[in-house]
Amino acid sequence: MFRLILCLAALTVALAYKNPHYASGRTAMVHLFEWKWDDIAAECERFLGPRGFGGVQVSPVNENLEIWSFQRPWWERYQPISYRLITRSGNEQQFASMVRRCNNVGVRIYVDTVFNHMTGTWNEHTGTDGSTANYSQWSYPSVPYGRNDFNIPQCVISGDDYYCCADRVRNCELNGLKDLYQGSEYVRTQIVNFMNHLISLGVAGFRIDAAKHMWPGDLSVIYDRLHNLSTTYGFPSGARPFIYQEVIDFGYEAVSRDEYTPLAAVTEFKFGRELSRAFNGKNRLRWFYNWGTSWGLLASSDALNFIDNHDNQRGSGGGGDILTYKQPKQYKGAIAFMLAHPYGWPRVMSSYAFTNNDAGPPMDSSGNTVSASINPDNSCGNGWICEHRWSQIYGMVAFRNCVGNTNVTNWWDNNSNQIAFCRGNQGFVAFNNDNWDLNQTLQTCLPTGSYCDIISGGKSGNSCTGKRINVGWDGRASIILGANEYDMVLAIHAGIESRL
Ligand SMILES: *[C@@H]1O[C@H](CO)[C@@H](O)[C@H](O)[C@H]1NC(C)=O
Ligand SMILES: *[C@@H]1O[C@H](CO)[C@@H](O)[C@H](O)[C@H]1NC(C)=O
Ligand SMILES: *[C@@H]1O[C@H](CO)[C@@H](O)[C@H](O)[C@H]1NC(C)=O
Ligand SMILES: *[C@@H]1O[C@H](CO)[C@@H](O)[C@H](O)[C@H]1NC(C)=O
Ligand SMILES: CC(=O)N[C@H]1CO[C@H](CO)[C@@H](O)[C@@H]1O
């Protein structure tokens, strides 16, 4: 007798602002850092939609200062000069077209939104749409903002302030960036109009840059003035935007993440730090049997979780011990754990190669971003890493979509760095971060049959290009993961990508 195996659709019960409103069956987003809008639209159609990605976090969309003195660094996009939708990634028409094309293939767009501040003080004064600023006057005529729209008196956040003085963290300048006063009705209106314009173009939500540097009460007013998501783009009626606030909190600062979770979701920086440490050999994987709030993490439904982001992959913003594409075996292990485990709303990082932490995206001599090229083997060229196109990573996105909201069951470990667990009867994953082989018969919880490991290869017709795992009548299977294998993970699931 054959039993039809269906992957569970993700069921999401979330409060306002904490629901990404993914299309049915999708569960993870990717940050296409510094990508151009036309390229993202194409990537949605040719790769992200078909591969089951739920969404894309895009780089800031509004006009920023061009900082030639640092050869157009990536961080110039965190220095707004107006709310016009023109950046190196493209113009408003291109942005609108991207959002429509991505939504059409089931991929949502989340905008990295910068409204804590405007620019710093530079020798340059011109933005990506030609707007100018006069720093000594706090003058940004293209909004327009003037002196009274910024915090008075002017002050700069010191390192000590983070540990003593929440008011200074919120009222003073972050790295000398002109600090907007969100208590002002006029300032709130500019921000709300900007965000509502993006909602009208079909976005599904926002990352709130530097949220810890703003007062929760002001943010609450701003969020509640946002429109519902656009039903024209397929969102259910009455849907609130997904909002995840950047609050770096390792537990000992004056500003706490807990002040922000009543409003919306929060970036969980402890998540990537603990997993990076463990996959780097500085903690044992066996301890992750109770991964979640027992470790001091946010409630799962409050958390936007990730291994690395665009800041900490450069050693800033809580970086230092963070795995990135530069240590691929350990990094793929950590990403696979993130995607295999039910915790949070995971986000995959997609990078360009860099050695200089300031370096902007691949660009030509005029400062125009150069597109990623796509190689026949699916990888990217022209200086782009495209972690989301690594088969071990997009394979685990499909795994996560398949296992849905099942729990972790049948945890196994060897008291060290060999672990394995089931996700209901939908998926099974094993890790070996010890320097000896894993060779065990383990409970996979999957129905009797043959499965292709999606890490060492995949399914090709009726055979596997990598390991083939035969699950017996009792759900058990022989699992071998050698210490010297290319990857430290083995994963099988009930979906079409894995089941023979
Ligand atoms: C900024 O404004 C001041 C005062 O009006 C003026 O003297 C100065 O030239 C302006 N700077 C720029 C770069 O426009
Ligand atoms: C959002 O939709 C709900 C339910 O339809 C409605 O009550 C509310 O007024 C809408 N909010 C906005 C800001 O349009
Ligand atoms: C997962 O476990 C929780 C807590 O034990 C339980 O409430 C929930 O129903 C389980 N979910 C599934 C899909 O079995
Ligand atoms: C795994 O263990 C079995 C039983 O001890 C042994 O026969 C087999 O050779 C081992 N396989 C590998 C690849 O080490
Ligand atoms: C519980 C368990 O399987 N422990 C194993 C961990 O790994 C070492 C080395 O392979 C084995 O000796 C243990 O039996």
Coordinates of C-alpha atoms and ligand atoms in Angstrom, one line a residue:
M1 CA 0.0 0.0 0.0
F2 CA 1.3 3.4 -0.9
R3 CA 0.9 6.3 1.3
L4 CA 0.8 9.8 -0.2
I5 CA 3.3 12.0 1.5
L6 CA 2.5 15.7 1.5
C7 CA 4.7 18.4 2.9
L8 CA 3.0 20.4 5.5
A9 CA 2.1 23.9 4.6
A10 CA 3.5 26.4 7.0
L11 CA 0.8 27.6 9.4
T12 CA 1.6 30.9 10.8
V13 CA -0.2 32.5 13.7
A14 CA 1.4 35.8 14.3
L15 CA 0.5 39.1 15.8
A16 CA 0.3 42.3 13.8
Y17 CA 3.7 43.3 12.4
K18 CA 5.1 39.8 13.2
N19 CA 3.8 37.9 10.2
P20 CA 6.0 38.1 7.0
H21 CA 2.9 37.2 4.9
Y22 CA 4.9 34.7 2.9
A23 CA 3.1 33.0 0.1
S24 CA 1.7 29.6 1.1
G25 CA 4.4 27.0 1.8
R26 CA 7.3 29.4 1.9
T27 CA 9.4 30.0 5.1
A28 CA 12.6 31.9 4.5
M29 CA 14.0 35.1 3.1
V30 CA 17.3 36.1 1.6
H31 CA 19.1 39.5 1.9
L32 CA 20.2 40.3 -1.6
F33 CA 22.7 42.9 -0.3
E34 CA 23.3 45.8 -2.8
W35 CA 21.6 44.0 -5.7
K36 CA 20.0 46.1 -8.4
W37 CA 16.2 46.0 -8.8
D38 CA 16.2 44.7 -12.4
D39 CA 18.5 41.9 -11.3
I40 CA 16.4 41.0 -8.3
A41 CA 13.3 40.8 -10.5
A42 CA 15.1 38.4 -12.8
E43 CA 16.4 36.4 -9.8
C44 CA 12.9 36.1 -8.4
E45 CA 11.6 34.7 -11.7
R46 CA 14.5 32.4 -12.6
F47 CA 15.6 31.2 -9.2
L48 CA 14.0 32.4 -6.0
G49 CA 10.4 31.7 -6.9
P50 CA 11.0 28.2 -8.3
R51 CA 13.3 27.3 -5.4
G52 CA 10.8 28.2 -2.8
F53 CA 12.3 31.4 -1.2
G54 CA 9.6 33.4 0.6
G55 CA 11.1 36.9 0.3
V56 CA 14.0 39.2 -0.3
Q57 CA 15.3 41.9 1.9
V58 CA 16.5 44.7 -0.4
S59 CA 19.1 47.4 0.4
P60 CA 17.8 50.9 1.2
V61 CA 15.6 52.2 -1.6
N62 CA 15.8 56.0 -1.1
E63 CA 18.3 58.5 -2.3
N64 CA 21.6 58.4 -0.4
L65 CA 24.7 60.6 -0.3
E66 CA 27.4 59.6 -2.8
I67 CA 30.6 59.2 -0.8
W68 CA 33.4 59.3 -3.3
S69 CA 36.1 59.9 -0.7
F70 CA 35.6 56.2 0.3
Q71 CA 35.1 55.0 -3.3
R72 CA 31.4 54.6 -2.9
P73 CA 31.3 52.3 0.2
W74 CA 28.3 50.1 1.0
W75 CA 27.5 52.2 4.0
E76 CA 26.7 55.3 1.9
R77 CA 23.3 53.8 1.5
Y78 CA 22.8 54.2 5.2
Q79 CA 23.1 58.0 4.8
P80 CA 19.8 59.2 3.3
I81 CA 19.6 62.6 1.7
S82 CA 15.9 62.4 0.5
Y83 CA 13.0 59.9 0.2
R84 CA 13.1 59.8 -3.6
L85 CA 13.4 56.2 -4.8
I86 CA 16.7 56.5 -6.7
T87 CA 19.8 54.7 -5.7
R88 CA 22.5 52.7 -7.4
S89 CA 20.1 49.8 -7.3
G90 CA 17.7 51.6 -9.6
N91 CA 14.9 54.1 -9.9
E92 CA 11.2 54.1 -8.8
Q93 CA 9.9 52.5 -12.0
Q94 CA 12.4 49.7 -11.7
F95 CA 11.7 49.2 -8.0
A96 CA 7.9 49.0 -8.7
S97 CA 8.4 46.6 -11.5
M98 CA 10.7 44.4 -9.3
V99 CA 8.1 44.3 -6.5
R100 CA 5.4 43.3 -9.0
R101 CA 7.4 40.6 -10.7
C102 CA 8.6 39.1 -7.5
N103 CA 5.1 39.0 -6.0
N104 CA 3.9 37.4 -9.2
V105 CA 6.2 34.4 -8.5
G106 CA 5.4 34.2 -4.8
V107 CA 8.4 36.2 -3.5
R108 CA 7.8 39.1 -1.1
I109 CA 9.9 42.2 -0.8
Y110 CA 11.1 43.7 2.5
V111 CA 12.8 47.1 2.5
D112 CA 15.7 48.0 4.7
T113 CA 14.4 51.4 6.0
V114 CA 16.7 54.1 7.4
F115 CA 14.9 56.9 9.3
N116 CA 16.9 57.3 12.5
H117 CA 19.1 59.7 10.8
M118 CA 20.2 61.4 7.6
T119 CA 23.8 61.8 6.5
G120 CA 27.0 62.5 8.3
T121 CA 29.1 65.6 7.6
W122 CA 31.2 65.1 4.5
N123 CA 33.1 67.1 1.8
E124 CA 30.6 65.6 -0.6
H125 CA 27.1 67.1 -0.7
T126 CA 25.3 65.3 -3.6
G127 CA 23.0 62.4 -3.6
T128 CA 22.2 59.6 -6.0
D129 CA 19.4 61.7 -7.6
G130 CA 21.3 65.0 -7.4
S131 CA 19.8 66.3 -4.2
T132 CA 22.1 68.4 -2.0
A133 CA 22.5 69.0 1.7
N134 CA 24.0 71.7 3.8
Y135 CA 25.2 70.0 7.0
S136 CA 26.0 73.1 9.0
Q137 CA 22.3 74.1 8.6
W138 CA 20.9 70.5 9.0
S139 CA 19.4 71.3 5.7
Y140 CA 18.0 68.6 3.4
P141 CA 15.9 70.6 0.9
S142 CA 14.6 67.5 -1.0
V143 CA 12.5 66.3 1.9
P144 CA 12.6 69.1 3.2
Y145 CA 14.2 68.8 6.7
G146 CA 15.7 71.7 8.6
R147 CA 17.3 72.3 12.0
N148 CA 14.2 71.8 14.0
D149 CA 13.6 68.3 12.6
F150 CA 16.7 67.0 14.3
N151 CA 17.4 66.4 18.0
I152 CA 18.5 69.5 19.9
P153 CA 21.0 69.9 21.5
Q154 CA 23.4 68.1 19.1
C155 CA 25.5 65.4 20.8
V156 CA 27.3 62.3 19.7
I157 CA 26.9 58.8 21.2
S158 CA 30.0 57.6 23.0
G159 CA 30.9 54.0 23.6
D160 CA 30.1 54.3 27.3
D161 CA 26.6 55.6 26.5
Y162 CA 25.5 52.2 25.4
Y163 CA 25.9 50.9 29.0
C164 CA 24.5 53.7 31.0
C165 CA 22.3 56.1 29.0
A166 CA 19.4 55.0 26.9
D167 CA 18.4 58.6 26.4
R168 CA 21.8 59.4 24.8
V169 CA 21.7 56.3 22.6
R170 CA 18.4 57.6 21.3
N171 CA 18.8 61.4 21.2
C172 CA 22.4 61.7 20.2
E173 CA 24.1 61.0 16.8
L174 CA 25.2 57.5 15.8
N175 CA 28.7 58.0 14.3
G176 CA 27.9 61.7 13.7
L177 CA 24.9 61.0 11.5
K178 CA 22.4 63.8 11.7
D179 CA 19.8 62.5 14.2
L180 CA 16.2 63.0 13.2
Y181 CA 13.7 63.8 15.9
Q182 CA 10.9 61.3 15.5
G183 CA 8.9 63.0 18.3
S184 CA 8.1 65.7 15.7
E185 CA 4.7 65.4 13.9
Y186 CA 6.3 66.7 10.8
V187 CA 9.1 64.2 10.8
R188 CA 6.7 61.3 11.5
T189 CA 4.6 62.4 8.6
Q190 CA 7.6 62.3 6.2
I191 CA 8.6 58.8 7.4
V192 CA 5.0 57.5 7.2
N193 CA 4.4 58.9 3.8
F194 CA 7.6 57.3 2.5
M195 CA 6.8 53.9 4.0
N196 CA 3.1 54.0 2.8
H197 CA 4.4 54.8 -0.7
L198 CA 6.4 51.6 -0.6
I199 CA 3.3 49.7 0.7
S200 CA 1.3 51.1 -2.2
L201 CA 4.0 49.6 -4.5
G202 CA 3.5 46.2 -3.0
V203 CA 6.2 45.6 -0.4
A204 CA 5.4 43.2 2.4
G205 CA 7.4 44.9 5.2
F206 CA 10.4 46.7 6.5
R207 CA 13.7 46.2 8.4
I208 CA 14.0 49.1 10.7
D209 CA 17.6 50.2 10.7
A210 CA 19.1 51.4 14.0
A211 CA 15.8 50.9 15.9
K212 CA 17.5 50.9 19.2
H213 CA 18.5 54.5 18.5
M214 CA 14.9 55.5 18.4
W215 CA 12.2 55.7 21.1
P216 CA 9.8 52.8 21.1
G217 CA 6.9 55.2 21.7
D218 CA 7.7 57.1 18.5
L219 CA 8.1 53.9 16.5
S220 CA 4.8 52.7 17.7
V221 CA 3.1 55.8 16.4
I222 CA 4.8 55.5 13.0
Y223 CA 3.9 51.8 12.7
D224 CA 0.3 52.3 13.5
R225 CA -0.1 54.9 10.8
L226 CA 1.1 52.5 8.1
H227 CA -1.4 51.3 5.6
N228 CA -2.5 47.7 5.4
L229 CA -0.6 45.7 2.8
S230 CA -1.9 46.1 -0.7
T231 CA -4.6 43.5 -1.7
T232 CA -3.7 44.4 -5.3
Y233 CA -0.5 42.4 -4.8
G234 CA -2.2 39.4 -3.3
F235 CA -2.0 40.2 0.4
P236 CA -5.0 39.3 2.5
S237 CA -7.3 42.1 3.5
G238 CA -6.3 43.8 6.8
A239 CA -2.7 42.5 6.7
R240 CA -0.2 44.7 8.5
P241 CA 3.3 45.0 7.2
F242 CA 6.0 42.7 8.6
I243 CA 8.4 44.8 10.7
Y244 CA 11.7 43.6 12.1
Q245 CA 13.6 46.1 14.1
E246 CA 17.4 46.2 14.3
V247 CA 18.2 46.0 18.0
I248 CA 21.7 44.6 18.8
D249 CA 21.3 43.4 22.4
F250 CA 23.6 40.7 23.9
G251 CA 22.0 41.3 27.3
Y252 CA 24.1 44.0 29.0
E253 CA 23.2 47.3 27.4
A254 CA 21.0 50.2 28.5
V255 CA 18.6 49.7 25.6
S256 CA 16.9 46.3 25.7
R257 CA 15.4 44.3 22.9
D258 CA 12.4 43.7 25.3
E259 CA 11.4 47.3 24.8
Y260 CA 10.8 46.6 21.1
T261 CA 9.2 43.1 21.0
P262 CA 5.8 44.5 22.1
L263 CA 5.8 46.6 18.9
A264 CA 7.1 44.1 16.2
A265 CA 9.7 41.5 15.5
V266 CA 13.4 42.1 16.5
T267 CA 16.7 40.9 14.9
E268 CA 18.1 38.2 17.2
F269 CA 21.9 38.7 17.2
K270 CA 22.6 36.1 19.8
F271 CA 21.3 33.4 17.4
G272 CA 24.2 33.8 14.8
R273 CA 26.8 34.4 17.5
E274 CA 26.1 31.2 19.4
L275 CA 25.8 29.1 16.3
S276 CA 28.9 30.6 14.8
R277 CA 30.9 29.8 18.0
A278 CA 29.7 26.3 18.0
F279 CA 30.2 25.5 14.3
N280 CA 33.6 27.2 14.8
G281 CA 34.5 24.5 17.4
K282 CA 34.1 26.8 20.4
N283 CA 31.1 25.1 21.8
R284 CA 29.6 21.6 21.4
L285 CA 26.7 20.9 19.1
R286 CA 25.2 18.5 21.7
W287 CA 24.1 21.5 23.8
F288 CA 21.8 22.7 21.1
Y289 CA 19.1 20.1 22.0
N290 CA 17.1 22.9 23.7
W291 CA 18.0 25.7 21.3
G292 CA 15.6 28.6 21.8
T293 CA 14.4 30.6 24.7
S294 CA 16.4 28.4 27.1
W295 CA 19.5 30.0 25.6
G296 CA 18.1 33.5 26.3
L297 CA 16.9 33.9 22.7
L298 CA 13.7 35.9 22.0
A299 CA 10.5 34.1 21.7
S300 CA 10.6 32.3 18.3
S301 CA 7.7 34.3 16.9
D302 CA 9.4 37.6 17.8
A303 CA 12.7 36.8 16.1
L304 CA 14.3 37.6 12.8
N305 CA 17.2 35.2 12.9
F306 CA 20.4 34.9 10.8
I307 CA 24.0 33.7 11.0
D308 CA 25.7 36.8 9.5
N309 CA 24.4 40.1 8.2
H310 CA 25.9 42.9 6.2
D311 CA 27.4 44.5 9.3
N312 CA 28.7 41.6 11.3
Q313 CA 30.2 39.8 8.4
R314 CA 32.5 42.8 8.4
G315 CA 33.2 42.6 12.1
S316 CA 31.0 45.5 13.1
G317 CA 27.5 45.5 14.7
G318 CA 28.2 42.6 17.1
G319 CA 30.6 40.8 14.8
G320 CA 34.0 39.3 15.5
D321 CA 33.1 35.7 15.9
I322 CA 30.6 35.4 13.1
L323 CA 30.8 32.7 10.4
T324 CA 30.6 33.9 6.8
Y325 CA 31.1 32.6 3.2
K326 CA 34.8 32.8 4.0
Q327 CA 34.7 29.6 6.0
P328 CA 32.3 27.7 3.8
K329 CA 32.2 24.2 5.5
Q330 CA 31.4 25.6 8.9
Y331 CA 29.2 28.3 7.5
K332 CA 27.0 25.9 5.5
G333 CA 26.8 23.8 8.7
A334 CA 25.5 26.8 10.7
I335 CA 23.1 27.8 7.9
A336 CA 21.8 24.3 7.6
F337 CA 21.1 24.2 11.4
M338 CA 19.3 27.5 11.2
L339 CA 17.1 26.3 8.3
A340 CA 16.5 22.8 9.8
H341 CA 15.5 24.1 13.2
P342 CA 12.0 25.5 13.7
Y343 CA 13.2 28.6 15.6
G344 CA 12.3 32.1 14.3
W345 CA 11.9 33.7 10.9
P346 CA 15.3 32.9 9.2
R347 CA 17.1 35.2 6.8
V348 CA 19.9 33.9 4.5
M349 CA 22.7 36.4 3.7
S350 CA 23.8 36.8 0.1
S351 CA 27.1 38.7 -0.3
Y352 CA 29.6 40.0 -2.7
A353 CA 33.3 39.2 -2.1
F354 CA 35.3 41.7 -0.1
T355 CA 38.5 42.1 1.8
N356 CA 38.2 45.8 2.6
N357 CA 35.3 46.2 5.0
D358 CA 34.3 49.5 3.4
A359 CA 34.2 48.2 -0.1
G360 CA 31.0 48.8 -2.0
P361 CA 29.5 46.3 -4.4
P362 CA 31.3 45.3 -7.6
M363 CA 31.2 48.5 -9.7
D364 CA 32.6 50.1 -12.8
S365 CA 34.8 53.2 -12.8
S366 CA 31.8 55.5 -12.8
G367 CA 30.5 53.9 -9.6
N368 CA 27.7 51.9 -11.3
T369 CA 27.0 48.6 -9.7
V370 CA 28.0 45.7 -11.9
S371 CA 25.4 42.9 -12.1
A372 CA 26.1 39.3 -10.9
S373 CA 26.7 37.0 -13.8
I374 CA 25.2 33.5 -13.7
N375 CA 27.4 30.6 -14.5
P376 CA 26.2 27.3 -16.0
D377 CA 26.6 25.6 -12.7
N378 CA 24.2 28.1 -11.0
S379 CA 27.0 30.0 -9.2
C380 CA 27.6 33.7 -9.6
G381 CA 30.4 35.7 -11.2
N382 CA 31.6 39.3 -11.4
G383 CA 32.6 39.3 -7.7
W384 CA 29.3 38.1 -6.3
I385 CA 29.2 35.2 -3.9
C386 CA 25.4 34.4 -4.0
E387 CA 25.3 32.1 -1.0
H388 CA 21.6 31.6 -1.7
R389 CA 22.6 29.7 -4.9
W390 CA 24.8 27.2 -3.1
S391 CA 22.9 23.9 -3.4
Q392 CA 23.4 23.1 0.3
I393 CA 21.7 26.4 1.2
Y394 CA 18.8 26.5 -1.2
G395 CA 18.3 22.8 -0.6
M396 CA 17.8 23.5 3.1
V397 CA 15.2 26.2 2.2
A398 CA 13.2 23.5 0.4
F399 CA 13.7 21.3 3.5
R400 CA 12.3 24.0 5.8
N401 CA 9.3 24.6 3.5
C402 CA 8.7 20.8 3.5
V403 CA 8.8 20.3 7.3
G404 CA 6.5 23.2 8.0
N405 CA 5.6 23.7 11.6
T406 CA 6.7 20.3 12.9
N407 CA 8.7 20.1 16.1
V408 CA 12.2 18.8 16.7
T409 CA 11.9 15.1 17.7
N410 CA 14.3 12.2 18.2
W411 CA 17.3 14.3 19.1
W412 CA 20.4 12.2 19.0
D413 CA 24.0 13.2 19.8
N414 CA 27.3 11.5 20.7
N415 CA 27.9 13.8 23.7
S416 CA 30.1 15.9 21.4
N417 CA 29.6 17.5 18.0
Q418 CA 27.7 14.8 16.2
I419 CA 24.0 15.4 16.3
A420 CA 20.8 14.4 14.4
F421 CA 17.1 15.2 14.7
C422 CA 13.8 14.7 13.0
R423 CA 11.2 17.3 12.1
G424 CA 8.0 15.3 12.6
N425 CA 7.9 12.6 10.0
Q426 CA 8.8 15.1 7.3
G427 CA 12.5 15.6 7.6
F428 CA 15.8 14.3 9.1
V429 CA 19.1 16.0 9.4
A430 CA 22.5 15.0 10.8
F431 CA 25.7 17.1 11.5
N432 CA 29.2 16.0 12.2
N433 CA 31.5 18.7 13.5
D434 CA 33.8 16.3 15.2
N435 CA 37.1 15.3 13.7
W436 CA 36.1 11.6 13.5
D437 CA 33.5 9.9 11.3
L438 CA 29.8 9.6 12.2
N439 CA 28.7 6.1 11.3
Q440 CA 25.5 5.1 13.1
T441 CA 22.1 3.6 12.5
L442 CA 19.7 6.4 13.5
Q443 CA 16.0 7.0 13.7
T444 CA 15.0 9.3 10.8
C445 CA 11.2 9.3 11.5
L446 CA 10.6 9.2 7.7
P447 CA 8.3 6.7 6.0
T448 CA 10.0 3.6 4.7
G449 CA 11.7 4.2 1.4
S450 CA 14.7 5.7 -0.4
Y451 CA 15.8 9.3 -0.2
C452 CA 18.5 11.4 -1.7
D453 CA 20.7 13.5 0.6
I454 CA 20.2 17.0 -0.5
I455 CA 23.6 18.2 0.8
S456 CA 26.1 15.8 -1.0
G457 CA 24.0 15.9 -4.1
G458 CA 20.4 15.6 -5.0
K459 CA 17.7 13.7 -6.9
S460 CA 18.2 13.1 -10.6
G461 CA 15.4 11.1 -12.1
N462 CA 15.2 7.9 -10.1
S463 CA 18.7 8.1 -8.7
C464 CA 20.8 10.3 -6.4
T465 CA 23.8 12.3 -7.4
G466 CA 25.1 12.1 -3.9
K467 CA 24.3 9.8 -1.0
R468 CA 21.3 7.6 -1.1
I469 CA 19.6 6.8 2.3
N470 CA 17.4 3.8 2.7
V471 CA 14.9 4.1 5.5
G472 CA 13.8 0.8 6.9
W473 CA 10.3 -0.3 8.0
D474 CA 11.1 1.0 11.5
G475 CA 12.2 4.5 10.2
R476 CA 15.9 3.8 10.9
A477 CA 18.7 4.2 8.4
S478 CA 22.4 3.9 8.2
I479 CA 23.9 7.4 8.4
I480 CA 27.5 8.1 7.5
L481 CA 29.1 11.5 7.6
G482 CA 32.9 11.3 7.4
A483 CA 34.9 14.0 9.2
N484 CA 36.8 14.8 6.0
E485 CA 33.8 15.1 3.7
Y486 CA 33.2 18.3 1.8
D487 CA 30.2 19.1 4.0
M488 CA 29.3 18.3 7.6
V489 CA 25.6 17.9 7.0
L490 CA 23.3 15.2 5.7
A491 CA 19.6 16.0 5.1
I492 CA 16.6 14.1 3.7
H493 CA 13.0 15.0 3.6
A494 CA 9.6 13.9 2.3
G495 CA 9.4 16.5 -0.5
I496 CA 10.0 15.8 -4.2
E497 CA 13.6 17.2 -4.0
S498 CA 14.6 14.3 -1.8
R499 CA 12.2 11.4 -1.9
L500 CA 12.8 8.8 -4.6
Ligands
LIG1 C1 25.5 76.2 3.9 O1 24.8 77.3 4.4 C2 25.6 78.4 4.8 C3 24.8 79.4 5.5 O2 23.7 79.8 4.6 C4 26.4 78.9 3.6 O3 27.3 79.9 4.1 C5 27.2 77.8 3.0 O4 27.9 78.3 1.9 C6 26.3 76.6 2.7 N1 27.1 75.5 2.3 C7 26.9 74.9 1.1 C8 27.8 73.7 0.9 O5 26.0 75.1 0.4
LIG2 C1 -6.6 47.5 8.0 O1 -7.6 46.6 7.9 C2 -8.4 46.5 9.0 C3 -9.3 45.3 8.8 O2 -9.9 45.3 7.5 C4 -9.2 47.7 9.2 O3 -10.0 47.7 10.3 C5 -8.2 48.9 9.4 O4 -8.8 50.1 9.5 C6 -7.2 48.9 8.3 N1 -6.1 49.8 8.6 C7 -5.7 50.8 7.8 C8 -4.6 51.6 8.4 O5 -6.1 51.0 6.7
LIG3 C1 5.0 21.2 18.9 O1 5.2 21.2 20.3 C2 4.4 22.1 21.0 C3 4.8 22.1 22.5 O2 4.9 20.8 23.0 C4 2.9 21.7 20.8 O3 2.1 22.6 21.5 C5 2.6 21.7 19.3 O4 1.3 21.2 19.1 C6 3.6 20.8 18.5 N1 3.4 21.0 17.1 C7 3.2 20.0 16.3 C8 2.9 20.4 14.8 O5 3.2 18.9 16.6
LIG4 C1 30.4 1.8 9.5 O1 30.4 0.8 10.6 C2 30.1 -0.5 10.1 C3 29.9 -1.3 11.3 O2 30.8 -1.1 12.3 C4 31.3 -0.9 9.3 O3 31.1 -2.2 8.8 C5 31.5 0.0 8.1 O4 32.7 -0.3 7.4 C6 31.6 1.5 8.6 N1 31.6 2.3 7.4 C7 32.4 3.3 7.3 C8 32.3 4.1 6.0 O5 33.2 3.7 8.2
LIG5 C1 26.6 8.3 22.0 C2 27.6 8.1 20.9 O1 27.4 7.6 19.9 N1 28.9 8.5 21.2 C3 29.9 8.4 20.3 C4 30.6 9.7 19.9 O2 31.7 9.5 19.1 C5 32.7 8.7 19.6 C6 33.8 8.6 18.7 O3 33.3 8.2 17.4 C7 32.1 7.3 20.0 O4 33.1 6.5 20.6 C8 30.9 7.4 20.8 O5 30.4 6.1 21.0

